[in-house]
CSV table of C-alpha atoms in Angstrom, one decimal:
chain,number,residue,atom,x,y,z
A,266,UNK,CA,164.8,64.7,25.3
A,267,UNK,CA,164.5,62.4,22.3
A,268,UNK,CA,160.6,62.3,21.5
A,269,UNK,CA,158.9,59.2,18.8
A,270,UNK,CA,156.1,60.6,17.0
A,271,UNK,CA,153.7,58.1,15.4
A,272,UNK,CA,152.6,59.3,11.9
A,273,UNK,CA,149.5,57.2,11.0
A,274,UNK,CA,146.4,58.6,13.1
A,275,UNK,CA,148.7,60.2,15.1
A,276,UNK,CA,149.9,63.2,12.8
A,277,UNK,CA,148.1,62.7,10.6
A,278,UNK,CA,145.3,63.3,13.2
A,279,UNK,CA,145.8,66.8,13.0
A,280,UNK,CA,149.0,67.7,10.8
A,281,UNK,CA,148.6,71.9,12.2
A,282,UNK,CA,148.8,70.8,15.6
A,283,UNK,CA,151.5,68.6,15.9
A,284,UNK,CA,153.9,71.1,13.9
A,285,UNK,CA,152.8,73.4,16.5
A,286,UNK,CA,154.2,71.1,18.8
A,287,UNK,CA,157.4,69.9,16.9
A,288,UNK,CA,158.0,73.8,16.6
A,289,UNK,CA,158.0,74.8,20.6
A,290,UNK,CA,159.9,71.0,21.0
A,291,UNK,CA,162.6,71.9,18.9
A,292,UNK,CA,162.8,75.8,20.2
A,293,UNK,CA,163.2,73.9,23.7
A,294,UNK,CA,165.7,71.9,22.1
A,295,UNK,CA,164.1,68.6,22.5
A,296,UNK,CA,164.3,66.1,19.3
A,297,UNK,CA,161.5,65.3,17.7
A,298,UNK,CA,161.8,62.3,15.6
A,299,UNK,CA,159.1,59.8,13.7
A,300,UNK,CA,158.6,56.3,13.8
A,301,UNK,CA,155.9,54.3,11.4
A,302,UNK,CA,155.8,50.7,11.9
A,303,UNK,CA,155.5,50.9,7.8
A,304,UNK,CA,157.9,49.8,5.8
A,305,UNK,CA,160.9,52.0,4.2
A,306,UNK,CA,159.4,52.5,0.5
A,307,UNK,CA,160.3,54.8,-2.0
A,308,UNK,CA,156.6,56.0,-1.7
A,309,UNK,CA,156.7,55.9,2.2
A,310,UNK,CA,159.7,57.8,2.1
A,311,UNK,CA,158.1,60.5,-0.1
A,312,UNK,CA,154.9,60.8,1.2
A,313,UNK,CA,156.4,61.1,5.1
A,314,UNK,CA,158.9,63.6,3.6
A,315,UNK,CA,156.8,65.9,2.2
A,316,UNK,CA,154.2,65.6,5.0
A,317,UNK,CA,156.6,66.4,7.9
A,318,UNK,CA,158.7,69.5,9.2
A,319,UNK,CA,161.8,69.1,7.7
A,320,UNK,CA,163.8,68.9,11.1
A,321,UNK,CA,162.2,65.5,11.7
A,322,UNK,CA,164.1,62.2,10.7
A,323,UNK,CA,162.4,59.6,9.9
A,324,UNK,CA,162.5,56.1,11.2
A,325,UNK,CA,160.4,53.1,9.7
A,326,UNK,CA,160.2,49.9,11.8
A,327,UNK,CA,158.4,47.2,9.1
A,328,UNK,CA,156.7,45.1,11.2
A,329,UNK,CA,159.1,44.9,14.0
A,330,UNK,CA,158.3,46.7,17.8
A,331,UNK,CA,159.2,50.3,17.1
A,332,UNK,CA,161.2,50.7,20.9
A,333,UNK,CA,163.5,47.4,19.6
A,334,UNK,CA,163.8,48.8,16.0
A,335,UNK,CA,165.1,52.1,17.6
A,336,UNK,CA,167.4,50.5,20.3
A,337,UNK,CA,168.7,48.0,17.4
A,338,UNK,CA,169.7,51.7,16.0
A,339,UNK,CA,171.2,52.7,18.9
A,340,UNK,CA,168.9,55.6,20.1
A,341,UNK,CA,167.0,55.8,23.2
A,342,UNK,CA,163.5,57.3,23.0
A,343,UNK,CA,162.3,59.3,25.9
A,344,UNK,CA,158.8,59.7,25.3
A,345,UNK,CA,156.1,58.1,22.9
A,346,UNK,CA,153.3,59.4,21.4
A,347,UNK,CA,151.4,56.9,18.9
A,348,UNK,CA,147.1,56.4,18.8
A,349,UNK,CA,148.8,52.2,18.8
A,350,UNK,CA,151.4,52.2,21.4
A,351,UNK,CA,151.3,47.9,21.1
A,352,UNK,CA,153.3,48.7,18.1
A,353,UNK,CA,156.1,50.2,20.0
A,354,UNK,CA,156.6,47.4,22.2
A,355,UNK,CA,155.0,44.7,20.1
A,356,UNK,CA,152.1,43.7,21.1
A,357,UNK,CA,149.5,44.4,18.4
């Protein structure tokens, strides 16, 4: 199972717990992956980086609806988890 992870006021809600959760994901082997609706900056890419577990790719959508950003990149999300979930679908 492919699992989006919002950062902004989602993980960043409570960094300790979602690791928690990436960790028991992953040992279940589901894939956790991130997708921000901000845009792919050098200082995006370094904060995100440094702030996630190291076995989560990283995925940022700009302003477009994170589910067509992902599909446009060929992968298929099972489940969302994001405080904003107009952004995945695009209606903000």
């Amino acid at each position: 199972m492919i699992i989006a992870l919002d950062y902004d006021d989602t993980y960043t809600a409570d960094p300790e717990f979602w690791k928690t959760v990436i960790l028991a994901a992953t040992r279940h082997k589901h894939i956790i992956i991130c997708v921000t609706a901000r845009y792919k900056t050098i200082q995006n890419q370094q904060e995100l980086k440094l702030a996630l577990p190291d076995d989560v790719d990283i995925y940022f959508s700009g302003d477009e609806p994170k589910m067509d950003y992902m599909r446009r990149n060929n992968i298929v999300v099972d489940v969302w988890i994001d405080d904003s979930p107009g952004w995945i679908v695009g209606i903000t």
